CSV table of C-alpha atoms in Angstrom, one decimal:
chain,number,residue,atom,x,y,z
A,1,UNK,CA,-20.4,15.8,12.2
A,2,UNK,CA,-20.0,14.5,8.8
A,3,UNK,CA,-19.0,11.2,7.1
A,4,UNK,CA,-16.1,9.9,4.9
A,5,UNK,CA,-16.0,7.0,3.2
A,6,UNK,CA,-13.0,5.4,2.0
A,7,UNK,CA,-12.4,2.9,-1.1
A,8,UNK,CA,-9.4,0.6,-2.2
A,9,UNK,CA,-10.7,-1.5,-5.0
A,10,UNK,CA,-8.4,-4.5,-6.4
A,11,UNK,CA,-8.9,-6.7,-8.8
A,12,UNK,CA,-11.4,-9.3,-6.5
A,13,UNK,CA,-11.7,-7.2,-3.9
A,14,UNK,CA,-13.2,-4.3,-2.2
A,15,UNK,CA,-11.6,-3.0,1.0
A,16,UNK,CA,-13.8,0.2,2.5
A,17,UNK,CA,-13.7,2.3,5.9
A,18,UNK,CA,-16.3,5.0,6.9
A,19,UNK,CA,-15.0,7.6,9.0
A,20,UNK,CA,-16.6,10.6,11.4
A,21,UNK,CA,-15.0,13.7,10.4
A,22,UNK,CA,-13.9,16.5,12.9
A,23,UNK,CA,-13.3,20.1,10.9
A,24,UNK,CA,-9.6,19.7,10.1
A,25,UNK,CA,-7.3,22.4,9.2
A,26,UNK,CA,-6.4,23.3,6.0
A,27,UNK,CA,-2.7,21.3,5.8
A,28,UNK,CA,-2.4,17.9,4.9
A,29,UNK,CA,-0.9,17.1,8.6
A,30,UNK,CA,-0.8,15.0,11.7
A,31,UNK,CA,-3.6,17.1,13.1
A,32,UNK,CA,-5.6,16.2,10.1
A,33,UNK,CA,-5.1,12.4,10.6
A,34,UNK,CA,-6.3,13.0,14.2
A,35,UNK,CA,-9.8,14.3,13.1
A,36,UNK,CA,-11.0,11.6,12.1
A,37,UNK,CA,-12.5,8.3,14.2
A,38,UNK,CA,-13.3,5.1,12.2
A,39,UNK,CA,-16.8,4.0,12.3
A,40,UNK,CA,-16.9,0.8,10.5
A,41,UNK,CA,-14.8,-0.8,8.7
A,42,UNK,CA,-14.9,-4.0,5.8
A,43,UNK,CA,-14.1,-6.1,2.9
A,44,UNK,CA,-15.4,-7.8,0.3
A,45,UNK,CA,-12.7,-10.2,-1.0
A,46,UNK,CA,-13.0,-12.8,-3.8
A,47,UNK,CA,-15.5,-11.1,-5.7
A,48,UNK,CA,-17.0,-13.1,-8.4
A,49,UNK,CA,-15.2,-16.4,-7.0
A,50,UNK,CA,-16.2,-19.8,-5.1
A,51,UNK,CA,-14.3,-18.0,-2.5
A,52,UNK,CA,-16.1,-15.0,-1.9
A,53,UNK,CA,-17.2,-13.4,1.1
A,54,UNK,CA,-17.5,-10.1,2.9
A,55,UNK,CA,-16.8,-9.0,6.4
A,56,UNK,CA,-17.7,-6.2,8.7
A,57,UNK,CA,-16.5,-4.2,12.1
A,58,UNK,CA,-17.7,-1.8,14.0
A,59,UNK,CA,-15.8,0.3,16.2
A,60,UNK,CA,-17.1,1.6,19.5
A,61,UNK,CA,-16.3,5.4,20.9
A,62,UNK,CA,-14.1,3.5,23.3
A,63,UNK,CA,-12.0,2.3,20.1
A,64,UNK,CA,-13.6,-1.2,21.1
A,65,UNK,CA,-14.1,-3.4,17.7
A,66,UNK,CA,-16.8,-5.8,17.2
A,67,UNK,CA,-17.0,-7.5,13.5
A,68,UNK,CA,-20.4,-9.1,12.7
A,69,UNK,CA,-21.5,-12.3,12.1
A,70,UNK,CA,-23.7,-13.9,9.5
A,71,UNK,CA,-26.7,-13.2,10.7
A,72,UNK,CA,-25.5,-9.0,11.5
A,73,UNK,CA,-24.5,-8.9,8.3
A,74,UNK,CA,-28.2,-10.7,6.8
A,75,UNK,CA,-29.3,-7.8,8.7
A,76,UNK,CA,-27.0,-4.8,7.3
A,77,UNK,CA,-27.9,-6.7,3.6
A,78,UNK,CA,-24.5,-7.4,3.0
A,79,UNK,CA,-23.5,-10.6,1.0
A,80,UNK,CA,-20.7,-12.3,-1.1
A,81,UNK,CA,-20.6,-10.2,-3.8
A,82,UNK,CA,-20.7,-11.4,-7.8
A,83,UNK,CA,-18.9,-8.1,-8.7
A,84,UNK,CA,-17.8,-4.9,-8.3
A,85,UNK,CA,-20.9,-3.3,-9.6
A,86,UNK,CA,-23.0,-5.7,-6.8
A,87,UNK,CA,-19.9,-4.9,-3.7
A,88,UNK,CA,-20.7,-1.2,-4.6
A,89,UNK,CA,-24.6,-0.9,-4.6
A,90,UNK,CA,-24.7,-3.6,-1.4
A,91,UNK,CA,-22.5,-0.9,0.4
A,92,UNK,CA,-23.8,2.4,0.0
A,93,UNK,CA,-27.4,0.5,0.1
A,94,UNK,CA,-26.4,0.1,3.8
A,95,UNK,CA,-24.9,3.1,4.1
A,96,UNK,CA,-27.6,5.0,2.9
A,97,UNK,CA,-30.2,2.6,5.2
A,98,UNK,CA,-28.1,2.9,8.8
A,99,UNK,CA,-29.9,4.3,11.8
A,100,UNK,CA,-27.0,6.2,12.8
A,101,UNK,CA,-26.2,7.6,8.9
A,102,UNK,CA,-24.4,11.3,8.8
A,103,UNK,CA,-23.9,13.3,6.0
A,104,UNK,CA,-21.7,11.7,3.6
A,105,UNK,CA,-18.8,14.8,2.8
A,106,UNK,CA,-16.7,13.2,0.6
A,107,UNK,CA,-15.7,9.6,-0.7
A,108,UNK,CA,-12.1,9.1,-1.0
A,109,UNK,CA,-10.2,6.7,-3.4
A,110,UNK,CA,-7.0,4.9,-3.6
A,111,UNK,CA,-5.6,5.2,-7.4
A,112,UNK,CA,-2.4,3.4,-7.9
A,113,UNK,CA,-1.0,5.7,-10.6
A,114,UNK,CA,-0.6,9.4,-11.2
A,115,UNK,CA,1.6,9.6,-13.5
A,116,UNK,CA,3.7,12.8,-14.3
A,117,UNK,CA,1.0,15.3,-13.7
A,118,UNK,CA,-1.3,14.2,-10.5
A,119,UNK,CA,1.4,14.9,-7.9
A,120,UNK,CA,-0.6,15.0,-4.8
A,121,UNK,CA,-4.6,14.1,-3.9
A,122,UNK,CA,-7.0,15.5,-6.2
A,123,UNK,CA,-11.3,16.2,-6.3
A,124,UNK,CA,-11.8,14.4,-9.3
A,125,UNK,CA,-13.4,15.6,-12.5
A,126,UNK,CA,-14.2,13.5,-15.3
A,127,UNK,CA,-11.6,14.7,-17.4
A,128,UNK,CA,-9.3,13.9,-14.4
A,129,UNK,CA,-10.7,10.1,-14.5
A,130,UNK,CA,-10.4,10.1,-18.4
A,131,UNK,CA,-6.6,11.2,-18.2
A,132,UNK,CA,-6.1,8.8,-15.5
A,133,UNK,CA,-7.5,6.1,-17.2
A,134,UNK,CA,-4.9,6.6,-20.1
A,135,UNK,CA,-2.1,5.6,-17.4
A,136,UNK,CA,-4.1,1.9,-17.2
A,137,UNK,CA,-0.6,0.4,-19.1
A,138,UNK,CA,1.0,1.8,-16.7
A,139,UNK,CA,-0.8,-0.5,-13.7
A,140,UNK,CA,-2.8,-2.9,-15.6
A,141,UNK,CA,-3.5,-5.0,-12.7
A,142,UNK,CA,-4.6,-1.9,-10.4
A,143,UNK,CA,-5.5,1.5,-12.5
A,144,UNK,CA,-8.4,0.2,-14.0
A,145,UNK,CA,-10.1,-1.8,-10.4
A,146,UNK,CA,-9.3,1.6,-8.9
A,147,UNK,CA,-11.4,4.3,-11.4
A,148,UNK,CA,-14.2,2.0,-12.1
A,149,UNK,CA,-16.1,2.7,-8.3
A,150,UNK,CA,-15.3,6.4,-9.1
A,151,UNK,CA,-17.2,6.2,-12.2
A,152,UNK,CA,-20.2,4.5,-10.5
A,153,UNK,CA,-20.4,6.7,-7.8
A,154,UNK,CA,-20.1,10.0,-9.6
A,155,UNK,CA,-23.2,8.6,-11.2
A,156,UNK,CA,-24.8,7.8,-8.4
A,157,UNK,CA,-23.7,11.0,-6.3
A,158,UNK,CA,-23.1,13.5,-8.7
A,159,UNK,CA,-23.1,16.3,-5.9
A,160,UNK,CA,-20.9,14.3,-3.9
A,161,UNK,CA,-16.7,15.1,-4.2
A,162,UNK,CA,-14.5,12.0,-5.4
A,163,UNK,CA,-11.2,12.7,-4.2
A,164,UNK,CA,-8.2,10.5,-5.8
A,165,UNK,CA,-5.3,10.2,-3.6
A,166,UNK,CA,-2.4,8.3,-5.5
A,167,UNK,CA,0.1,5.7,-4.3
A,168,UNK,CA,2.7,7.7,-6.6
A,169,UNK,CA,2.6,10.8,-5.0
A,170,UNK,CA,4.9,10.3,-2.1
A,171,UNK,CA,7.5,10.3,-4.5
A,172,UNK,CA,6.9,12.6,-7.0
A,173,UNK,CA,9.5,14.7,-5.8
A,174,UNK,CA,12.5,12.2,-5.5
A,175,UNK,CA,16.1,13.8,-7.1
A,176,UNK,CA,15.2,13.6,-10.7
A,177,UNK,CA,18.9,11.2,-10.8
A,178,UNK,CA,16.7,9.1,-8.7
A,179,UNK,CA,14.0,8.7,-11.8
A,180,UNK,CA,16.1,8.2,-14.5
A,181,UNK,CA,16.3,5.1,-16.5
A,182,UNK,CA,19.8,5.2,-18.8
A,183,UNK,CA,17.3,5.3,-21.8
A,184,UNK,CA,17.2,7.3,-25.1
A,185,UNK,CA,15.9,10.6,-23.8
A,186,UNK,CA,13.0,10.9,-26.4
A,187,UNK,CA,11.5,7.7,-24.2
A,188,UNK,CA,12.2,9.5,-20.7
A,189,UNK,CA,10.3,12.4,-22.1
A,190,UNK,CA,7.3,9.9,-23.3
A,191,UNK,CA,7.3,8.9,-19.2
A,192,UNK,CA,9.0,6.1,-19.3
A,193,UNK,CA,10.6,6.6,-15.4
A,194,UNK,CA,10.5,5.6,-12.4
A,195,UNK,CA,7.4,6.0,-10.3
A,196,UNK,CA,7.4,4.2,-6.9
A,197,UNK,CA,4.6,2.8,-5.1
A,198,UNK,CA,3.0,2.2,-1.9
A,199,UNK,CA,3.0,5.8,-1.0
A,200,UNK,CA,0.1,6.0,1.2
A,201,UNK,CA,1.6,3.8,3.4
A,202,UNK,CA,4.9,6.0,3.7
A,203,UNK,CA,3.0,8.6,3.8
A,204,UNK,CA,1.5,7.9,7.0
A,205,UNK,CA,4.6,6.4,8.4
A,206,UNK,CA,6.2,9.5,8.2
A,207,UNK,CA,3.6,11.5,9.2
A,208,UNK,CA,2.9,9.1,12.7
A,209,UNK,CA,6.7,9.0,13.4
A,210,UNK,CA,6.8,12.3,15.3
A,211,UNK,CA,4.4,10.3,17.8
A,212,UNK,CA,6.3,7.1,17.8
A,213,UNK,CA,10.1,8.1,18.2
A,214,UNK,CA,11.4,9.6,21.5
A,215,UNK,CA,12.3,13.4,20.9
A,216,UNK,CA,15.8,13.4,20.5
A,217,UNK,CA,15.6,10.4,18.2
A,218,UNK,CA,17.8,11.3,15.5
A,219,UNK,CA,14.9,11.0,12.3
A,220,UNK,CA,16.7,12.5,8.9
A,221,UNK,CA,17.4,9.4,7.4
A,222,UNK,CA,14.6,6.6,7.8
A,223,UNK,CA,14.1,3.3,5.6
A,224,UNK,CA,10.8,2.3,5.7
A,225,UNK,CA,9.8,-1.7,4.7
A,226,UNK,CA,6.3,-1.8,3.5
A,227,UNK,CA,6.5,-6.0,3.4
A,228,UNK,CA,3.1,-7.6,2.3
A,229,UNK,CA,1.7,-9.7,-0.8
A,230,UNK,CA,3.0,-6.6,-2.4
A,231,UNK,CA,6.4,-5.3,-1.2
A,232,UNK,CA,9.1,-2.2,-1.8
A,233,UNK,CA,11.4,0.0,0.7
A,234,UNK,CA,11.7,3.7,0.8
A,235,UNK,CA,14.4,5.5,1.7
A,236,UNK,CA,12.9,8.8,3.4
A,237,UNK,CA,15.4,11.8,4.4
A,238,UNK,CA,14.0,14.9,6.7
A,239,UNK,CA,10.7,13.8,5.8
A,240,UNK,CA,10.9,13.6,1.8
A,241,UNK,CA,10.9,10.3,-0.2
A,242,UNK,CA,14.6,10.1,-2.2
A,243,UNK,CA,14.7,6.7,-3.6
A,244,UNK,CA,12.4,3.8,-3.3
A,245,UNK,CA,12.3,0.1,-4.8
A,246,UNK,CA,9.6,0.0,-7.0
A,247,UNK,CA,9.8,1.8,-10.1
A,248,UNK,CA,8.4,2.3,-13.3
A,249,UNK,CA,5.9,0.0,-12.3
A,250,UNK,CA,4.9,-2.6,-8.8
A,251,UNK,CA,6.9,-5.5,-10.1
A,252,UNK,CA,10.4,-4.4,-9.6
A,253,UNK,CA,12.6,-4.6,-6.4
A,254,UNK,CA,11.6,-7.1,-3.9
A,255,UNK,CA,10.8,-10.5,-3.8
A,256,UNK,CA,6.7,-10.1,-3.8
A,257,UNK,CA,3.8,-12.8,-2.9
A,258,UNK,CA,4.0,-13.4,-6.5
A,259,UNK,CA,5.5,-11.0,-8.5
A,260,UNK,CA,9.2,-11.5,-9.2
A,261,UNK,CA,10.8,-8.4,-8.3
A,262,UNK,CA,13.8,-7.1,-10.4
A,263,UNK,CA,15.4,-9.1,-13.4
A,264,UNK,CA,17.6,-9.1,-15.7
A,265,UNK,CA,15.8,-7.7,-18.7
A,266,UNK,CA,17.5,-9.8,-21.4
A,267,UNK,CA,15.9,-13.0,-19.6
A,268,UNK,CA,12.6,-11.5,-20.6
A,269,UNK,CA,13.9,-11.2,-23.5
A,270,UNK,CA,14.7,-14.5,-23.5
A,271,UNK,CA,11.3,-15.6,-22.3
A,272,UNK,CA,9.8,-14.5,-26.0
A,273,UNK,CA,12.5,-15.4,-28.1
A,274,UNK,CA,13.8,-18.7,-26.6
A,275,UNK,CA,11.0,-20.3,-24.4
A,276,UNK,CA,8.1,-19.0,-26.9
A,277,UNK,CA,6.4,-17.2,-24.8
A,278,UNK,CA,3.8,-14.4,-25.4
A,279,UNK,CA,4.1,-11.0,-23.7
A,280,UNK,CA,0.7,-11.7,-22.1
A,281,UNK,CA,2.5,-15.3,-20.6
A,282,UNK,CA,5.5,-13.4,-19.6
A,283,UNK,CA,3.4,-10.6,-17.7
A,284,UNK,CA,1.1,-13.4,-16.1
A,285,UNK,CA,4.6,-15.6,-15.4
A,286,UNK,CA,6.2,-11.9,-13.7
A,287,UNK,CA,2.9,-10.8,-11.4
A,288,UNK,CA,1.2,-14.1,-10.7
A,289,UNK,CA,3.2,-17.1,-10.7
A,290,UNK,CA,6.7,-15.7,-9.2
A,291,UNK,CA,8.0,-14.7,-6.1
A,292,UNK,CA,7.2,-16.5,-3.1
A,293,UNK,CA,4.8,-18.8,-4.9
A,294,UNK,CA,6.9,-19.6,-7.5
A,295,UNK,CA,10.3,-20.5,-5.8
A,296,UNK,CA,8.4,-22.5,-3.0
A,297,UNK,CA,6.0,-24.2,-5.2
A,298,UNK,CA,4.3,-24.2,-2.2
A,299,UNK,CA,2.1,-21.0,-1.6
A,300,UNK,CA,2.5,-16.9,-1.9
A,301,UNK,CA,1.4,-16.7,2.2
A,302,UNK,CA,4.7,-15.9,4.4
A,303,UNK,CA,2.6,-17.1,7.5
A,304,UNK,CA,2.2,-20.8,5.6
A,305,UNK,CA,5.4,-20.8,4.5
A,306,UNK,CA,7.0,-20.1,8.1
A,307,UNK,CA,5.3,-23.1,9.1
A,308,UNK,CA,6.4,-25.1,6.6
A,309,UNK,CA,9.3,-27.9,7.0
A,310,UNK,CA,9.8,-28.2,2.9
A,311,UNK,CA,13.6,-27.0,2.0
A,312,UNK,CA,11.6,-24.9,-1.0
A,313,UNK,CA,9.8,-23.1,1.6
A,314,UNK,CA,12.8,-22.1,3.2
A,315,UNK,CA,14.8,-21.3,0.0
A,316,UNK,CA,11.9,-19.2,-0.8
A,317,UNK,CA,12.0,-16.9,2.8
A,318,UNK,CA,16.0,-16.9,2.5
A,319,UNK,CA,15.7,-15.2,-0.7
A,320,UNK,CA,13.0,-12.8,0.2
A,321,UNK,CA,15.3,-11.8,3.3
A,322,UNK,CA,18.0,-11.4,1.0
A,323,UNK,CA,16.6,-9.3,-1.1
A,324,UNK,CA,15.4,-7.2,1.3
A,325,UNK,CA,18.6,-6.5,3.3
A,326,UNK,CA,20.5,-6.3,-0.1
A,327,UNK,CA,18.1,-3.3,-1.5
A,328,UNK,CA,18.4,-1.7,2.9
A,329,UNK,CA,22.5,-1.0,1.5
A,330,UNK,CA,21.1,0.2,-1.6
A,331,UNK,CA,19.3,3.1,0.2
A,332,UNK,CA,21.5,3.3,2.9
A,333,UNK,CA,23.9,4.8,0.4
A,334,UNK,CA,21.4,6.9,-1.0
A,335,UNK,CA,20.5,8.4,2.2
A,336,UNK,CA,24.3,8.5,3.0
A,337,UNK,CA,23.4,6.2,6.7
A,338,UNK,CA,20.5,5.6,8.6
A,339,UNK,CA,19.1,6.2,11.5
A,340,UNK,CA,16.1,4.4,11.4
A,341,UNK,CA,14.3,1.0,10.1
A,342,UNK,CA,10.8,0.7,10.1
A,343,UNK,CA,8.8,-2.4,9.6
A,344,UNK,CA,5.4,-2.0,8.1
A,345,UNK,CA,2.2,-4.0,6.4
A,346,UNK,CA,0.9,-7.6,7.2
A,347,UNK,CA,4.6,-9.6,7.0
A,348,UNK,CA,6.5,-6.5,8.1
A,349,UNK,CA,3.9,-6.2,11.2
A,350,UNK,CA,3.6,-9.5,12.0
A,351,UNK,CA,6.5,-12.0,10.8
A,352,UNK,CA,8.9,-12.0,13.6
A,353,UNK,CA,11.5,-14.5,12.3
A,354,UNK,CA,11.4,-12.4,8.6
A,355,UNK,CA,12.2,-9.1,11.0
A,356,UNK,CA,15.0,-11.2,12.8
A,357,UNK,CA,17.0,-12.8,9.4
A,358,UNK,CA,16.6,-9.1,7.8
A,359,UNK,CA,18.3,-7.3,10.8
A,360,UNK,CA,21.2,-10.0,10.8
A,361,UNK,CA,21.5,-9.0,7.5
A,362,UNK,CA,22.0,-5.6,8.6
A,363,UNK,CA,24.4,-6.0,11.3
A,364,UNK,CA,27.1,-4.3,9.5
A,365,UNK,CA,24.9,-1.1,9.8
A,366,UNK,CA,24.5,-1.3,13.7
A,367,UNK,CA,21.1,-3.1,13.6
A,368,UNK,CA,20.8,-5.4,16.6
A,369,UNK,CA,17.2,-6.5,17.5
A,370,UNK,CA,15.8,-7.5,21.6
A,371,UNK,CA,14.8,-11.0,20.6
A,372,UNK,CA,12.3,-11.1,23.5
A,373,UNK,CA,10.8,-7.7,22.2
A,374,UNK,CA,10.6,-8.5,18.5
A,375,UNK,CA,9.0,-11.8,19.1
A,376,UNK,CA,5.9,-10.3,21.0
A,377,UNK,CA,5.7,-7.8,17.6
A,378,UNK,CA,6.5,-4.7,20.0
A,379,UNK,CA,6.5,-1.8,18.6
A,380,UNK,CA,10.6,-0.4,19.5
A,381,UNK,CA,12.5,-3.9,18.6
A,382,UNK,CA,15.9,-2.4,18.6
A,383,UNK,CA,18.5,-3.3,21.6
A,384,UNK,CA,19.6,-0.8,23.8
A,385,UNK,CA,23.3,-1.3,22.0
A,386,UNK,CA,21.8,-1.2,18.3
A,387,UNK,CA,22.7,2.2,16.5
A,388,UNK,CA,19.8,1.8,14.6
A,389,UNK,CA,16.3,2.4,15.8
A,390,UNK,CA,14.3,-0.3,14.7
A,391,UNK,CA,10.3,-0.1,15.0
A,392,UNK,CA,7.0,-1.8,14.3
A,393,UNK,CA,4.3,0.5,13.1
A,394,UNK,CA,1.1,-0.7,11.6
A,395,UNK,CA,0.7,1.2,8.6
A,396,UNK,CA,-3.4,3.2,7.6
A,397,UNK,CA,-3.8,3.9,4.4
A,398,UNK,CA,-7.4,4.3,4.5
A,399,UNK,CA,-6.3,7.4,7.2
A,400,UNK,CA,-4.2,8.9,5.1
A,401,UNK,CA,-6.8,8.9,1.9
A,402,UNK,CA,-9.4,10.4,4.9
A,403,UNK,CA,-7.1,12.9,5.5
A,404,UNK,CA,-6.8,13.9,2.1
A,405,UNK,CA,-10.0,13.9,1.6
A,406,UNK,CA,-11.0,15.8,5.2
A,407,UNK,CA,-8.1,18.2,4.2
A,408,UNK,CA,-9.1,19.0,0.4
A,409,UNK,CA,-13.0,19.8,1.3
A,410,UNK,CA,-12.1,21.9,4.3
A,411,UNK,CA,-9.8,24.0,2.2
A,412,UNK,CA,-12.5,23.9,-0.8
């Protein structure tokens, strides 16, 4: 039995997950996903702030979870940490010093862009981090976060494989119509399409749905909703990603936590020219001070504002809902109908009333919910008259980066 150890570095936080890896076959697959059992599981969030702090679980053969408290996690040596540098070293410090340590096989990694040429997961050279790192305008607020643990640990471990597995690659082979900005073509040719995001978790929504949906479910056309801080659809057909919200980079479609979503380019335009601002206001305006946070006033957190009496709190969940069943048609056309809505990440798992004003939105489609059903966050929501499947499936992205990693070694 060997180990895997996951990584999903943002810009204050590191999210990891060490898993015990069964031989898997040599296909990136279900059975892949199934060979794995997660051992612990953490976070270190708010690195380098007032508000920093790390947690820890364990899980238990039996799939029992127990997270530690101070004092277990005194013992393990694990603290607030007061940067990246620190959150990495604390980590495979205890990794290294556990009683019930395995061989290490791999260390997987989460990298938000891949640009035109890293289509699927990848064992990472350093010319393959040094071309990546030239995509960094491309993600500014991600790419960089995201290579810097691979440069440590390839340091640190220079005989253990870093395997990149990129939240781009789910959709790297949309209908090229589908990429296409209208723009000069000397710019398309310079990159300048659309990308997509949050493919790791529709990648493992697709590849779990075989095990969720009865057998004679009808499956070709599926709209996933990966609704978090971050947020996008993806409109999936026999298995394959062929449109998705998000494009040339995570700050169009939806309304976000607080990114914006899509606008009317001429007001950013308008932004610089009329308002004064500097591109680096306007970016900071577009990713940090927008979307829910900024049409509330009140805070970026769904869960505060759905318990929240101020008017701005509502205008701010009626236009997220909005968006979201506005951008459903838009795929629903380019899947030519849909047979399935799937509900994914922390607001799409967990935000009943969000679920329940988006499929009212959708009732022209066939979608009808069981009230009773989606209030307890079951996982099958959909009445028995809705035409429309509708589900609840917590997405895994540290799995699916496993399971690249598992699937890449065993074929190596």
């Amino acid at each position: 039995m060997n180990e895997i150890l996951v990584l999903n570095s943002g810009s204050s936080s590191l999210k990891f997950a060490l898993y015990a890896a069964e031989d898997a076959p040599e296909s990136n697959s279900v059975p892949a996903l199934k060979a794995l059992a997660l051992h612990y599981s953490g976070h270190f969030s708010g690195i380098g702030t007032k508000e920093a702090a790390v947690s820890l679980k364990e899980v238990a053969e039996n799939g029992e979870t127990r997270k530690s408290d101070d004092e277990a996690l005194n013992a393990c040596g694990l603290r607030a940490a007061d940067n990246h540098n620190d959150a990495i070293t604390q980590l495979m410090t205890w990794l290294e010093s556990r009683d019930d340590a395995a061989p290490l096989k791999g260390i997987g990694h989460r990298v938000v862009h891949g640009g035109q040429r890293f289509r699927e997961a990848v064992v990472l050279s350093e010319d393959d981090v040094a071309e990546l790192e030239t995509l960094s305008s491309l993600a500014p607020l991600h790419q960089p976060h995201c290579l810097a643990p691979v440069k440590l640990l390839m340091q640190r471990y220079p005989d253990v494989p870093q395997v990149a597995s990129f939240d781009t690659a789910f959709h790297a082979d949309q209908p090229w119509v589908a990429k296409q900005f209208a723009l000069p073509r000397e710019l398309t040719q310079k990159g300048l399409i659309r990308y997509g995001f949050h493919g790791l978790s529709y990648d493992y929504i697709n590849r779990t749905l075989p095990d969720v949906l009865p057998e004679d479910a009808a499956r070709e056309r599926v709209i996933v909703a990966h609704l978090g801080n971050g947020a996008s659809l993806c409109a999936i057909h026999n298995g394959k990603s062929v449109a998705s919200t998000m494009g040339f980079t995570a700050l169009e479609g939806l309304v976000m936590g607080t990114r914006s979503g899509t606008l009317d380019p001429g007001l950013v335009m308008h932004l610089i020219e009329q308002e004064g601002m500097s591109t680096q206001e306007v970016s900071t305006l577009l990713y940090k001070k927008s979307g829910l946070l900024g049409v509330s006033g009140i805070s970026s957190d769904m869960r505060e504002l759905l318990k929240s009496d101020a008017p701005e709190a509502h205008e701010a969940i009626e236009l997220y809902c909005y968006r979201i069943a506005r951008e459903i048609g838009s795929l629903v056309a380019a899947l030519g109908g849909l047979d399935q809505l799937i509900f994914t990440a922390g607001i799409g798992e967990h935000a009943a009333r969000v679920r329940e004003r988006v499929a009212a939105q959708c009732a022209w489609l066939g979608v009808q919910l069981d009230s009773e059903a989606n209030a307890r966050d079951e996982q099958g929501i959909a009445s028995a008259e809705s035409r429309v499947g509708v589900w609840v499936i917590p997405t895994d992205e540290e799995r699916v980066i496993a399971s690249d990693c598992l699937t890449l070694l065993a074929s190596d």
